[in-house]
Amino acid sequence: MERLEDLVKECLETDELTQIGYGSGCISDGVGYKTGNGREVFVKVNRTSDALVMFRGEEASLKTMADTNTIHCPRPIKVLENIPGGGCAIIMEYLDLGSSGDEAALGTGLARLHMHNWRSLENGEGVANFGFPVATSCGSIPQDNSWTNDWVEFFCKKIDSQLDRLGSGSSSKEAKSLWSQLRPNIHKLFDGLVIRPSLLHGDLWGGNIGYTSRGPVIYDPASFYGHYEYDFGINQCFPSFGRRFYEAYHSLIPKEPGCELRLQLYKLFHLLNHWNLFGSGYSSSSIKTLKDILRKI
């Protein structure tokens, strides 16, 4: 039987692979290799039925972010379909990551990523709508990124999709009822704002950030073009950024009025996503967040 390593060798046109690292996450597993000519790559494997959608989305996300030259992320090389044992794999640039580094540089890099499409639009180019050319996956859950010119409706459909995945238990019914009350009023959180599409990482928490000698690195994205504040939503669940990060970021993109309540809205998406991924342990925090937003809106 053909092994995964044989497919990787064929793709990289090498006869030799030496393992140089190993990584395991709650969604996918990965292995680092060095080829006979010294090239270093990381191969991530997922064996679920959604693996191809996930890795095609990751490939497009990494390439689009890398092409902005604003913040470092691993360059994708190739997606391998129907690998031995089932599932798919993605080959990308290998980066030797540490867990700490210059937080200010991370804040600056993220702000530049968010502003990149704005500059392109000012030059008569860029992406004018919200969405992405392909579906991307937050965790293992595919996200519909169909294009629209209405950010509020785009985001509301993301919440709709998460709620549709929940079961029919009492907590699920309560969450859906609360959302039915909140959804018609979401536009109030954006009154007076001009929302310009930003290229987003889409799942930016501490587990998807690292540092090399060149500076900060972001990876495992679920990108799309959306409201820049969205990238801080999951940080409301799992705080990962310190004072120096925020100072650097907001020196380039100042806070806008009402951002704290919008961040709770973006946090809601990630709580629901985790409820779907990992179970009802996230139900109470999801329902609490829905009630808090309803009370304050």
PDB file of C-alpha atoms in Angstrom:
ATOM      1  CA  MET A   1       0.000   0.000   0.000  1.00  0.00           C
ATOM      2  CA  GLU A   2       1.272   3.472  -0.875  1.00  0.00           C
ATOM      3  CA  ARG A   3       2.221   5.488   2.171  1.00  0.00           C
ATOM      4  CA  LEU A   4       1.558   9.180   2.770  1.00  0.00           C
ATOM      5  CA  GLU A   5       5.300   9.798   2.838  1.00  0.00           C
ATOM      6  CA  ASP A   6       5.550   8.403  -0.700  1.00  0.00           C
ATOM      7  CA  LEU A   7       2.965  10.938  -1.901  1.00  0.00           C
ATOM      8  CA  VAL A   8       4.851  13.739  -0.159  1.00  0.00           C
ATOM      9  CA  LYS A   9       8.126  12.644  -1.761  1.00  0.00           C
ATOM     10  CA  GLU A  10       6.490  12.585  -5.182  1.00  0.00           C
ATOM     11  CA  CYS A  11       5.003  16.035  -4.678  1.00  0.00           C
ATOM     12  CA  LEU A  12       8.313  17.516  -3.509  1.00  0.00           C
ATOM     13  CA  GLU A  13      10.381  15.566  -6.059  1.00  0.00           C
ATOM     14  CA  THR A  14      12.671  14.074  -3.442  1.00  0.00           C
ATOM     15  CA  ASP A  15      13.808  10.554  -2.514  1.00  0.00           C
ATOM     16  CA  GLU A  16      14.491  11.360   1.122  1.00  0.00           C
ATOM     17  CA  LEU A  17      12.330  12.610   4.008  1.00  0.00           C
ATOM     18  CA  THR A  18      13.563  12.993   7.577  1.00  0.00           C
ATOM     19  CA  GLN A  19      11.063  13.736  10.317  1.00  0.00           C
ATOM     20  CA  ILE A  20      11.945  16.941  12.175  1.00  0.00           C
ATOM     21  CA  GLY A  21       8.854  17.588  14.263  1.00  0.00           C
ATOM     22  CA  TYR A  22       5.375  16.480  15.176  1.00  0.00           C
ATOM     23  CA  GLY A  23       2.221  18.332  16.102  1.00  0.00           C
ATOM     24  CA  SER A  24      -1.173  17.127  17.273  1.00  0.00           C
ATOM     25  CA  GLY A  25      -4.304  19.224  17.681  1.00  0.00           C
ATOM     26  CA  CYS A  26      -7.972  18.718  18.446  1.00  0.00           C
ATOM     27  CA  ILE A  27      -8.801  18.908  14.705  1.00  0.00           C
ATOM     28  CA  SER A  28      -5.773  17.642  12.727  1.00  0.00           C
ATOM     29  CA  ASP A  29      -2.336  16.071  13.198  1.00  0.00           C
ATOM     30  CA  GLY A  30       0.879  17.151  11.528  1.00  0.00           C
ATOM     31  CA  VAL A  31       4.478  16.131  10.884  1.00  0.00           C
ATOM     32  CA  GLY A  32       7.494  18.220   9.914  1.00  0.00           C
ATOM     33  CA  TYR A  33       9.947  16.847   7.330  1.00  0.00           C
ATOM     34  CA  LYS A  34      13.270  17.818   5.810  1.00  0.00           C
ATOM     35  CA  THR A  35      13.968  16.674   2.249  1.00  0.00           C
ATOM     36  CA  GLY A  36      17.256  15.421   0.904  1.00  0.00           C
ATOM     37  CA  ASN A  37      18.090  18.886  -0.457  1.00  0.00           C
ATOM     38  CA  GLY A  38      17.333  20.606   2.856  1.00  0.00           C
ATOM     39  CA  ARG A  39      13.813  21.874   2.174  1.00  0.00           C
ATOM     40  CA  GLU A  40      11.608  21.851   5.272  1.00  0.00           C
ATOM     41  CA  VAL A  41       7.851  21.297   5.082  1.00  0.00           C
ATOM     42  CA  PHE A  42       4.942  20.654   7.412  1.00  0.00           C
ATOM     43  CA  VAL A  43       2.306  18.068   6.463  1.00  0.00           C
ATOM     44  CA  LYS A  44      -1.061  18.321   8.189  1.00  0.00           C
ATOM     45  CA  VAL A  45      -3.507  15.400   8.005  1.00  0.00           C
ATOM     46  CA  ASN A  46      -7.236  15.177   8.620  1.00  0.00           C
ATOM     47  CA  ARG A  47      -9.322  12.051   8.063  1.00  0.00           C
ATOM     48  CA  THR A  48     -12.856  13.425   8.363  1.00  0.00           C
ATOM     49  CA  SER A  49     -15.378  13.739   5.548  1.00  0.00           C
ATOM     50  CA  ASP A  50     -14.878  17.534   5.519  1.00  0.00           C
ATOM     51  CA  ALA A  51     -11.091  17.342   5.202  1.00  0.00           C
ATOM     52  CA  LEU A  52     -10.923  18.446   1.563  1.00  0.00           C
ATOM     53  CA  VAL A  53     -13.110  21.512   2.142  1.00  0.00           C
ATOM     54  CA  MET A  54     -11.041  22.346   5.222  1.00  0.00           C
ATOM     55  CA  PHE A  55      -7.672  22.128   3.498  1.00  0.00           C
ATOM     56  CA  ARG A  56      -8.769  23.823   0.270  1.00  0.00           C
ATOM     57  CA  GLY A  57     -10.001  26.679   2.444  1.00  0.00           C
ATOM     58  CA  GLU A  58      -6.792  26.743   4.462  1.00  0.00           C
ATOM     59  CA  GLU A  59      -4.702  26.712   1.295  1.00  0.00           C
ATOM     60  CA  ALA A  60      -6.615  29.697  -0.142  1.00  0.00           C
ATOM     61  CA  SER A  61      -6.524  31.526   3.202  1.00  0.00           C
ATOM     62  CA  LEU A  62      -2.768  31.129   3.678  1.00  0.00           C
ATOM     63  CA  LYS A  63      -1.993  32.129   0.097  1.00  0.00           C
ATOM     64  CA  THR A  64      -4.218  35.207   0.233  1.00  0.00           C
ATOM     65  CA  MET A  65      -2.751  36.355   3.549  1.00  0.00           C
ATOM     66  CA  ALA A  66       0.823  35.665   2.449  1.00  0.00           C
ATOM     67  CA  ASP A  67       0.307  37.646  -0.739  1.00  0.00           C
ATOM     68  CA  THR A  68      -0.428  40.793   1.301  1.00  0.00           C
ATOM     69  CA  ASN A  69       3.144  40.816   2.690  1.00  0.00           C
ATOM     70  CA  THR A  70       1.806  42.275   5.928  1.00  0.00           C
ATOM     71  CA  ILE A  71       2.322  39.467   8.453  1.00  0.00           C
ATOM     72  CA  HIS A  72       4.150  36.161   8.225  1.00  0.00           C
ATOM     73  CA  CYS A  73       2.216  32.935   7.713  1.00  0.00           C
ATOM     74  CA  PRO A  74       3.311  29.568   6.294  1.00  0.00           C
ATOM     75  CA  ARG A  75       3.134  29.381   2.494  1.00  0.00           C
ATOM     76  CA  PRO A  76       0.949  26.498   1.278  1.00  0.00           C
ATOM     77  CA  ILE A  77       2.434  24.074  -1.225  1.00  0.00           C
ATOM     78  CA  LYS A  78      -0.210  21.504  -2.138  1.00  0.00           C
ATOM     79  CA  VAL A  79      -3.356  19.749  -0.943  1.00  0.00           C
ATOM     80  CA  LEU A  80      -3.239  15.953  -1.274  1.00  0.00           C
ATOM     81  CA  GLU A  81      -6.607  14.233  -1.774  1.00  0.00           C
ATOM     82  CA  ASN A  82      -7.581  10.639  -0.935  1.00  0.00           C
ATOM     83  CA  ILE A  83      -4.460   9.853   1.047  1.00  0.00           C
ATOM     84  CA  PRO A  84      -3.680   6.322   2.315  1.00  0.00           C
ATOM     85  CA  GLY A  85      -5.934   5.547   5.251  1.00  0.00           C
ATOM     86  CA  GLY A  86      -8.513   8.079   4.089  1.00  0.00           C
ATOM     87  CA  GLY A  87      -8.861  11.806   4.321  1.00  0.00           C
ATOM     88  CA  CYS A  88      -6.636  14.547   2.947  1.00  0.00           C
ATOM     89  CA  ALA A  89      -3.392  16.371   3.741  1.00  0.00           C
ATOM     90  CA  ILE A  90      -1.958  19.803   3.143  1.00  0.00           C
ATOM     91  CA  ILE A  91       1.751  20.464   2.636  1.00  0.00           C
ATOM     92  CA  MET A  92       3.054  23.865   3.646  1.00  0.00           C
ATOM     93  CA  GLU A  93       6.207  25.704   4.615  1.00  0.00           C
ATOM     94  CA  TYR A  94       7.709  24.463   7.881  1.00  0.00           C
ATOM     95  CA  LEU A  95       8.340  27.116  10.533  1.00  0.00           C
ATOM     96  CA  ASP A  96      10.157  26.481  13.815  1.00  0.00           C
ATOM     97  CA  LEU A  97       7.780  28.287  16.159  1.00  0.00           C
ATOM     98  CA  GLY A  98       8.174  29.545  19.699  1.00  0.00           C
ATOM     99  CA  SER A  99       5.317  30.546  21.974  1.00  0.00           C
ATOM    100  CA  SER A 100       6.465  34.051  22.902  1.00  0.00           C
ATOM    101  CA  GLY A 101       7.782  37.062  21.060  1.00  0.00           C
ATOM    102  CA  ASP A 102       7.130  40.679  20.148  1.00  0.00           C
ATOM    103  CA  GLU A 103       3.421  41.314  20.818  1.00  0.00           C
ATOM    104  CA  ALA A 104       3.648  44.839  19.438  1.00  0.00           C
ATOM    105  CA  ALA A 105       4.873  43.460  16.108  1.00  0.00           C
ATOM    106  CA  LEU A 106       1.898  41.077  16.105  1.00  0.00           C
ATOM    107  CA  GLY A 107      -0.502  43.973  16.664  1.00  0.00           C
ATOM    108  CA  THR A 108       1.124  46.017  13.915  1.00  0.00           C
ATOM    109  CA  GLY A 109       1.121  43.090  11.498  1.00  0.00           C
ATOM    110  CA  LEU A 110      -2.529  42.261  12.118  1.00  0.00           C
ATOM    111  CA  ALA A 111      -3.579  45.888  11.644  1.00  0.00           C
ATOM    112  CA  ARG A 112      -1.667  46.019   8.366  1.00  0.00           C
ATOM    113  CA  LEU A 113      -3.386  42.824   7.243  1.00  0.00           C
ATOM    114  CA  HIS A 114      -6.777  44.353   8.051  1.00  0.00           C
ATOM    115  CA  MET A 115      -5.914  47.603   6.260  1.00  0.00           C
ATOM    116  CA  HIS A 116      -4.430  45.983   3.153  1.00  0.00           C
ATOM    117  CA  ASN A 117      -7.707  45.657   1.269  1.00  0.00           C
ATOM    118  CA  TRP A 118      -8.711  49.197   2.261  1.00  0.00           C
ATOM    119  CA  ARG A 119      -5.593  50.523   0.532  1.00  0.00           C
ATOM    120  CA  SER A 120      -6.360  48.415  -2.529  1.00  0.00           C
ATOM    121  CA  LEU A 121      -9.902  49.784  -2.656  1.00  0.00           C
ATOM    122  CA  GLU A 122      -8.571  53.337  -2.467  1.00  0.00           C
ATOM    123  CA  ASN A 123      -6.481  52.542  -5.543  1.00  0.00           C
ATOM    124  CA  GLY A 124      -9.496  51.268  -7.457  1.00  0.00           C
ATOM    125  CA  GLU A 125      -8.679  47.616  -6.835  1.00  0.00           C
ATOM    126  CA  GLY A 126      -9.346  45.254  -3.939  1.00  0.00           C
ATOM    127  CA  VAL A 127     -12.400  43.312  -2.804  1.00  0.00           C
ATOM    128  CA  ALA A 128     -15.592  45.367  -2.441  1.00  0.00           C
ATOM    129  CA  ASN A 129     -17.873  42.690  -0.926  1.00  0.00           C
ATOM    130  CA  PHE A 130     -17.936  40.404   2.090  1.00  0.00           C
ATOM    131  CA  GLY A 131     -17.128  36.715   1.656  1.00  0.00           C
ATOM    132  CA  PHE A 132     -14.377  34.603   0.116  1.00  0.00           C
ATOM    133  CA  PRO A 133     -13.891  32.635  -3.111  1.00  0.00           C
ATOM    134  CA  VAL A 134     -14.102  29.279  -1.291  1.00  0.00           C
ATOM    135  CA  ALA A 135     -15.587  27.841   1.893  1.00  0.00           C
ATOM    136  CA  THR A 136     -13.237  27.935   4.880  1.00  0.00           C
ATOM    137  CA  SER A 137     -13.488  25.902   8.095  1.00  0.00           C
ATOM    138  CA  CYS A 138     -13.493  27.228  11.651  1.00  0.00           C
ATOM    139  CA  GLY A 139     -12.250  24.161  13.442  1.00  0.00           C
ATOM    140  CA  SER A 140     -13.692  21.405  11.286  1.00  0.00           C
ATOM    141  CA  ILE A 141     -16.981  23.177  10.512  1.00  0.00           C
ATOM    142  CA  PRO A 142     -17.246  24.573   6.965  1.00  0.00           C
ATOM    143  CA  GLN A 143     -18.288  28.217   6.677  1.00  0.00           C
ATOM    144  CA  ASP A 144     -20.389  29.475   3.788  1.00  0.00           C
ATOM    145  CA  ASN A 145     -18.526  32.486   2.384  1.00  0.00           C
ATOM    146  CA  SER A 146     -20.920  33.372  -0.431  1.00  0.00           C
ATOM    147  CA  TRP A 147     -20.371  36.963  -1.511  1.00  0.00           C
ATOM    148  CA  THR A 148     -22.671  39.773  -0.361  1.00  0.00           C
ATOM    149  CA  ASN A 149     -22.471  43.560  -0.017  1.00  0.00           C
ATOM    150  CA  ASP A 150     -24.226  43.492   3.384  1.00  0.00           C
ATOM    151  CA  TRP A 151     -21.941  42.715   6.334  1.00  0.00           C
ATOM    152  CA  VAL A 152     -24.737  42.463   8.902  1.00  0.00           C
ATOM    153  CA  GLU A 153     -26.631  39.901   6.836  1.00  0.00           C
ATOM    154  CA  PHE A 154     -23.414  37.980   6.084  1.00  0.00           C
ATOM    155  CA  PHE A 155     -22.648  37.694   9.788  1.00  0.00           C
ATOM    156  CA  CYS A 156     -26.219  36.859  10.765  1.00  0.00           C
ATOM    157  CA  LYS A 157     -26.170  33.954   8.326  1.00  0.00           C
ATOM    158  CA  LYS A 158     -23.046  32.658  10.077  1.00  0.00           C
ATOM    159  CA  ILE A 159     -24.984  32.566  13.349  1.00  0.00           C
ATOM    160  CA  ASP A 160     -27.994  31.014  11.596  1.00  0.00           C
ATOM    161  CA  SER A 161     -25.759  28.228  10.294  1.00  0.00           C
ATOM    162  CA  GLN A 162     -24.328  27.475  13.744  1.00  0.00           C
ATOM    163  CA  LEU A 163     -27.786  27.361  15.321  1.00  0.00           C
ATOM    164  CA  ASP A 164     -29.050  25.074  12.548  1.00  0.00           C
ATOM    165  CA  ARG A 165     -26.356  22.566  13.547  1.00  0.00           C
ATOM    166  CA  LEU A 166     -27.463  22.403  17.169  1.00  0.00           C
ATOM    167  CA  GLY A 167     -29.734  19.631  18.329  1.00  0.00           C
ATOM    168  CA  SER A 168     -33.304  19.965  19.539  1.00  0.00           C
ATOM    169  CA  GLY A 169     -32.635  19.950  23.272  1.00  0.00           C
ATOM    170  CA  SER A 170     -33.919  22.589  25.670  1.00  0.00           C
ATOM    171  CA  SER A 171     -30.701  24.634  25.599  1.00  0.00           C
ATOM    172  CA  SER A 172     -30.664  24.629  21.798  1.00  0.00           C
ATOM    173  CA  LYS A 173     -34.294  25.773  21.714  1.00  0.00           C
ATOM    174  CA  GLU A 174     -33.549  28.577  24.181  1.00  0.00           C
ATOM    175  CA  ALA A 175     -30.574  29.765  22.138  1.00  0.00           C
ATOM    176  CA  LYS A 176     -32.624  29.766  18.941  1.00  0.00           C
ATOM    177  CA  SER A 177     -35.452  31.665  20.620  1.00  0.00           C
ATOM    178  CA  LEU A 178     -33.082  34.324  21.952  1.00  0.00           C
ATOM    179  CA  TRP A 179     -31.462  34.701  18.538  1.00  0.00           C
ATOM    180  CA  SER A 180     -34.860  35.138  16.888  1.00  0.00           C
ATOM    181  CA  GLN A 181     -35.379  38.148  19.174  1.00  0.00           C
ATOM    182  CA  LEU A 182     -31.878  39.523  18.649  1.00  0.00           C
ATOM    183  CA  ARG A 183     -31.432  39.037  14.913  1.00  0.00           C
ATOM    184  CA  PRO A 184     -33.836  41.801  13.749  1.00  0.00           C
ATOM    185  CA  ASN A 185     -31.987  44.308  15.937  1.00  0.00           C
ATOM    186  CA  ILE A 186     -28.374  43.486  15.068  1.00  0.00           C
ATOM    187  CA  HIS A 187     -28.182  46.425  12.652  1.00  0.00           C
ATOM    188  CA  LYS A 188     -28.396  48.790  15.655  1.00  0.00           C
ATOM    189  CA  LEU A 189     -24.869  47.757  16.662  1.00  0.00           C
ATOM    190  CA  PHE A 190     -23.557  49.099  13.353  1.00  0.00           C
ATOM    191  CA  ASP A 191     -25.462  52.378  13.072  1.00  0.00           C
ATOM    192  CA  GLY A 192     -23.148  55.135  11.879  1.00  0.00           C
ATOM    193  CA  LEU A 193     -20.305  52.787  10.950  1.00  0.00           C
ATOM    194  CA  VAL A 194     -18.785  52.397   7.507  1.00  0.00           C
ATOM    195  CA  ILE A 195     -17.805  48.720   7.237  1.00  0.00           C
ATOM    196  CA  ARG A 196     -15.058  48.185   4.687  1.00  0.00           C
ATOM    197  CA  PRO A 197     -14.082  44.579   3.920  1.00  0.00           C
ATOM    198  CA  SER A 198     -10.852  43.492   5.591  1.00  0.00           C
ATOM    199  CA  LEU A 199      -9.019  40.254   4.927  1.00  0.00           C
ATOM    200  CA  LEU A 200      -9.441  38.329   8.195  1.00  0.00           C
ATOM    201  CA  HIS A 201      -7.602  35.423   9.746  1.00  0.00           C
ATOM    202  CA  GLY A 202     -10.968  34.199  11.011  1.00  0.00           C
ATOM    203  CA  ASP A 203      -9.876  32.057  13.984  1.00  0.00           C
ATOM    204  CA  LEU A 204      -7.193  34.100  15.708  1.00  0.00           C
ATOM    205  CA  TRP A 205      -6.449  32.868  19.213  1.00  0.00           C
ATOM    206  CA  GLY A 206      -3.228  32.022  21.036  1.00  0.00           C
ATOM    207  CA  GLY A 207      -3.106  28.484  19.661  1.00  0.00           C
ATOM    208  CA  ASN A 208      -2.863  29.843  16.106  1.00  0.00           C
ATOM    209  CA  ILE A 209      -0.049  32.304  16.811  1.00  0.00           C
ATOM    210  CA  GLY A 210       3.684  31.652  17.087  1.00  0.00           C
ATOM    211  CA  TYR A 211       6.997  33.435  16.757  1.00  0.00           C
ATOM    212  CA  THR A 212      10.185  32.883  14.796  1.00  0.00           C
ATOM    213  CA  SER A 213      13.367  34.931  14.624  1.00  0.00           C
ATOM    214  CA  ARG A 214      11.645  36.927  11.860  1.00  0.00           C
ATOM    215  CA  GLY A 215       8.752  37.899  14.124  1.00  0.00           C
ATOM    216  CA  PRO A 216       5.140  36.809  14.682  1.00  0.00           C
ATOM    217  CA  VAL A 217       3.437  34.100  12.625  1.00  0.00           C
ATOM    218  CA  ILE A 218      -0.293  33.401  12.264  1.00  0.00           C
ATOM    219  CA  TYR A 219      -1.573  30.068  10.944  1.00  0.00           C
ATOM    220  CA  ASP A 220      -4.582  27.695  10.847  1.00  0.00           C
ATOM    221  CA  PRO A 221      -6.788  30.411   9.324  1.00  0.00           C
ATOM    222  CA  ALA A 222     -10.451  30.399   8.328  1.00  0.00           C
ATOM    223  CA  SER A 223     -10.260  33.530   6.229  1.00  0.00           C
ATOM    224  CA  PHE A 224     -12.852  35.714   4.562  1.00  0.00           C
ATOM    225  CA  TYR A 225     -13.354  39.418   3.900  1.00  0.00           C
ATOM    226  CA  GLY A 226     -15.315  40.945   6.756  1.00  0.00           C
ATOM    227  CA  HIS A 227     -15.422  43.536   9.545  1.00  0.00           C
ATOM    228  CA  TYR A 228     -11.972  43.845  11.119  1.00  0.00           C
ATOM    229  CA  GLU A 229     -13.352  43.645  14.681  1.00  0.00           C
ATOM    230  CA  TYR A 230     -14.476  40.080  13.980  1.00  0.00           C
ATOM    231  CA  ASP A 231     -10.882  38.875  14.354  1.00  0.00           C
ATOM    232  CA  PHE A 232     -11.042  39.772  18.057  1.00  0.00           C
ATOM    233  CA  GLY A 233     -14.155  37.704  18.762  1.00  0.00           C
ATOM    234  CA  ILE A 234     -12.477  34.477  19.797  1.00  0.00           C
ATOM    235  CA  ASN A 235     -10.080  36.462  21.981  1.00  0.00           C
ATOM    236  CA  GLN A 236     -13.132  37.287  24.104  1.00  0.00           C
ATOM    237  CA  CYS A 237     -13.428  33.534  24.759  1.00  0.00           C
ATOM    238  CA  PHE A 238      -9.734  32.728  25.178  1.00  0.00           C
ATOM    239  CA  PRO A 239      -7.768  35.944  25.926  1.00  0.00           C
ATOM    240  CA  SER A 240      -4.451  35.850  24.100  1.00  0.00           C
ATOM    241  CA  PHE A 241      -3.403  39.475  23.522  1.00  0.00           C
ATOM    242  CA  GLY A 242      -1.709  41.825  25.968  1.00  0.00           C
ATOM    243  CA  ARG A 243      -1.437  45.585  26.367  1.00  0.00           C
ATOM    244  CA  ARG A 244       1.436  46.031  23.907  1.00  0.00           C
ATOM    245  CA  PHE A 245      -0.497  44.187  21.201  1.00  0.00           C
ATOM    246  CA  TYR A 246      -3.555  46.423  21.562  1.00  0.00           C
ATOM    247  CA  GLU A 247      -1.518  49.621  21.758  1.00  0.00           C
ATOM    248  CA  ALA A 248       0.261  48.778  18.501  1.00  0.00           C
ATOM    249  CA  TYR A 249      -2.909  47.665  16.750  1.00  0.00           C
ATOM    250  CA  HIS A 250      -5.023  50.648  17.763  1.00  0.00           C
ATOM    251  CA  SER A 251      -2.270  53.112  16.904  1.00  0.00           C
ATOM    252  CA  LEU A 252      -3.071  52.151  13.295  1.00  0.00           C
ATOM    253  CA  ILE A 253      -6.788  51.303  13.617  1.00  0.00           C
ATOM    254  CA  PRO A 254      -8.390  53.251  16.496  1.00  0.00           C
ATOM    255  CA  LYS A 255     -11.296  51.772  18.420  1.00  0.00           C
ATOM    256  CA  GLU A 256     -14.732  52.775  17.142  1.00  0.00           C
ATOM    257  CA  PRO A 257     -17.773  53.588  19.296  1.00  0.00           C
ATOM    258  CA  GLY A 258     -19.760  50.550  20.377  1.00  0.00           C
ATOM    259  CA  CYS A 259     -16.948  48.069  19.735  1.00  0.00           C
ATOM    260  CA  GLU A 260     -17.284  46.318  23.116  1.00  0.00           C
ATOM    261  CA  LEU A 261     -20.823  45.122  22.405  1.00  0.00           C
ATOM    262  CA  ARG A 262     -19.944  44.128  18.846  1.00  0.00           C
ATOM    263  CA  LEU A 263     -17.094  42.051  20.236  1.00  0.00           C
ATOM    264  CA  GLN A 264     -19.649  40.170  22.342  1.00  0.00           C
ATOM    265  CA  LEU A 265     -21.584  39.509  19.140  1.00  0.00           C
ATOM    266  CA  TYR A 266     -18.473  38.132  17.445  1.00  0.00           C
ATOM    267  CA  LYS A 267     -17.676  36.133  20.579  1.00  0.00           C
ATOM    268  CA  LEU A 268     -21.124  34.543  20.213  1.00  0.00           C
ATOM    269  CA  PHE A 269     -20.171  32.996  16.888  1.00  0.00           C
ATOM    270  CA  HIS A 270     -17.167  31.250  18.406  1.00  0.00           C
ATOM    271  CA  LEU A 271     -19.102  30.035  21.452  1.00  0.00           C
ATOM    272  CA  LEU A 272     -21.712  28.480  19.178  1.00  0.00           C
ATOM    273  CA  ASN A 273     -18.990  27.019  16.978  1.00  0.00           C
ATOM    274  CA  HIS A 274     -17.384  25.428  20.040  1.00  0.00           C
ATOM    275  CA  TRP A 275     -20.778  24.151  21.191  1.00  0.00           C
ATOM    276  CA  ASN A 276     -21.089  22.380  17.847  1.00  0.00           C
ATOM    277  CA  LEU A 277     -17.492  21.148  17.885  1.00  0.00           C
ATOM    278  CA  PHE A 278     -17.066  20.074  21.499  1.00  0.00           C
ATOM    279  CA  GLY A 279     -20.520  19.737  23.003  1.00  0.00           C
ATOM    280  CA  SER A 280     -22.968  21.351  25.383  1.00  0.00           C
ATOM    281  CA  GLY A 281     -20.299  22.565  27.795  1.00  0.00           C
ATOM    282  CA  TYR A 282     -20.482  25.794  25.775  1.00  0.00           C
ATOM    283  CA  SER A 283     -24.282  26.072  25.905  1.00  0.00           C
ATOM    284  CA  SER A 284     -24.546  28.158  29.092  1.00  0.00           C
ATOM    285  CA  SER A 285     -21.934  30.700  27.968  1.00  0.00           C
ATOM    286  CA  SER A 286     -23.630  30.951  24.567  1.00  0.00           C
ATOM    287  CA  ILE A 287     -27.026  31.593  26.139  1.00  0.00           C
ATOM    288  CA  LYS A 288     -25.573  34.077  28.635  1.00  0.00           C
ATOM    289  CA  THR A 289     -23.934  36.029  25.816  1.00  0.00           C
ATOM    290  CA  LEU A 290     -27.190  36.124  23.850  1.00  0.00           C
ATOM    291  CA  LYS A 291     -29.026  37.458  26.911  1.00  0.00           C
ATOM    292  CA  ASP A 292     -26.323  40.055  27.621  1.00  0.00           C
ATOM    293  CA  ILE A 293     -26.459  41.440  24.086  1.00  0.00           C
ATOM    294  CA  LEU A 294     -30.280  41.498  24.117  1.00  0.00           C
ATOM    295  CA  ARG A 295     -30.270  43.402  27.389  1.00  0.00           C
ATOM    296  CA  LYS A 296     -27.782  46.027  26.153  1.00  0.00           C
ATOM    297  CA  ILE A 297     -28.794  46.509  22.523  1.00  0.00           C
TER     298      ILE A 297
END
